[in-house]
Short mmCIF file of C-alpha atoms and ligand atoms in Angstrom, two decimals:
data_model
loop_
_atom_site.label_atom_id
_atom_site.label_comp_id
_atom_site.label_asym_id
_atom_site.label_seq_id
_atom_site.Cartn_x
_atom_site.Cartn_y
_atom_site.Cartn_z
CA MET A 1 106.04 -28.08 125.65
CA ARG A 2 107.16 -28.27 121.72
CA LEU A 3 108.16 -31.87 122.54
CA LEU A 4 104.60 -32.44 123.75
CA ILE A 5 103.16 -31.40 120.49
CA LEU A 6 105.79 -32.71 118.33
CA SER A 7 105.20 -35.86 119.65
CA LEU A 8 101.49 -35.82 119.47
CA LEU A 9 101.75 -34.83 115.55
CA ILE A 10 103.82 -38.28 115.56
CA TYR A 11 100.99 -39.80 117.47
CA LEU A 12 98.72 -38.74 114.90
CA ALA A 13 100.99 -39.77 111.79
CA TYR A 14 101.16 -43.09 112.79
CA ARG A 15 97.09 -43.25 113.56
CA LEU A 16 96.66 -41.63 109.57
CA PHE A 17 99.40 -44.57 108.61
CA LYS A 18 97.69 -47.45 110.41
CA ASN A 19 94.38 -46.46 108.98
CA TRP A 20 95.74 -46.21 105.57
CA ALA A 21 97.80 -48.78 105.53
CA LEU A 22 94.33 -51.51 107.20
CA PRO A 23 91.73 -49.91 105.89
CA GLY A 24 88.96 -51.30 108.21
CA GLN A 25 85.82 -53.55 106.67
CA SER A 26 84.73 -50.48 104.63
CA SER A 27 84.17 -52.28 101.09
CA THR A 28 81.55 -54.65 102.28
CA GLY A 29 78.66 -52.21 101.40
CA THR A 30 76.08 -53.70 98.84
CA PRO A 31 74.29 -52.18 96.05
CA GLU A 32 70.87 -52.56 97.96
CA GLN A 33 71.86 -49.97 100.33
CA GLU A 34 72.48 -47.68 97.56
CA GLY A 35 69.83 -44.90 98.30
CA LEU A 36 70.77 -44.48 101.46
CA VAL A 37 74.51 -44.49 101.38
CA MET A 38 75.71 -41.46 99.82
CA VAL A 39 79.19 -42.61 98.63
CA ASP A 40 80.80 -41.36 95.35
CA ASP A 41 82.24 -45.21 94.75
CA VAL A 42 79.13 -47.07 95.15
CA MET A 43 79.50 -50.25 92.46
CA VAL A 44 75.96 -51.45 91.00
CA LYS A 45 75.47 -53.77 88.63
CA ASP A 46 73.93 -53.27 84.64
CA PRO A 47 70.68 -55.35 85.14
CA PHE A 48 71.40 -56.21 81.33
CA CYS A 49 74.97 -56.60 80.01
CA GLU A 50 75.52 -57.47 84.54
CA THR A 51 78.70 -55.70 84.71
CA TYR A 52 79.55 -53.58 88.11
CA PHE A 53 80.65 -49.92 87.60
CA PRO A 54 80.29 -47.07 89.66
CA GLN A 55 77.22 -45.46 90.36
CA ARG A 56 78.06 -41.95 89.33
CA ASN A 57 79.14 -43.36 85.78
CA GLY A 58 75.97 -45.01 85.28
CA ILE A 59 72.49 -43.98 83.54
CA LYS A 60 69.74 -43.85 85.72
CA LYS A 61 66.77 -44.96 84.60
CA VAL A 62 63.18 -45.72 87.05
CA ILE A 63 61.19 -48.85 86.18
CA GLY A 64 58.31 -49.51 88.13
CA GLY A 65 59.24 -47.38 90.99
CA GLN A 66 62.96 -49.39 90.85
CA THR A 67 65.87 -47.61 90.27
CA TYR A 68 68.32 -49.12 87.64
CA TYR A 69 71.88 -47.73 86.67
CA PHE A 70 72.67 -48.81 83.19
CA CYS A 71 76.59 -48.63 81.99
CA SER A 72 74.92 -46.98 78.90
CA THR A 73 72.53 -45.57 76.99
CA GLU A 74 72.67 -48.62 74.65
CA CYS A 75 72.17 -50.98 77.43
CA ARG A 76 69.30 -48.97 78.97
CA ASP A 77 67.65 -48.55 75.39
CA LYS A 78 68.24 -52.52 74.76
CA TYR A 79 67.41 -53.77 78.63
CA LEU A 80 63.94 -51.43 78.00
CA GLU A 81 63.26 -53.40 74.98
CA ALA A 82 63.50 -56.98 76.53
CA ILE A 83 61.30 -56.31 79.60
CA LYS A 84 58.82 -55.14 76.90
CA ASP A 85 59.33 -57.90 74.54
CA SER A 86 59.11 -60.33 77.45
CA LYS A 87 55.63 -58.24 79.08
CA GLN A 88 54.31 -59.26 75.55
ZN1 ZN B 101 75.83 -52.63 79.72
#
């Protein structure tokens, strides 16, 4: 009986290792899904400086009903200035 449990544990460990060593196709997420996917490390693009960064580190700003994420308050302010200028 103990041998059965032991082999089961070895099998589970093997499964875990296999998943860890060969993660499937989990890195193909798109920023468009950010509203649906509640994952911590979603990468988003700063619309001002076009840098990618983790969404949780970003500065969130809703402009015209659309949610934008900026890498810093500086980029957010500059982007707001830029779109304000382009509308004039
Ligand atoms: Zn930026």
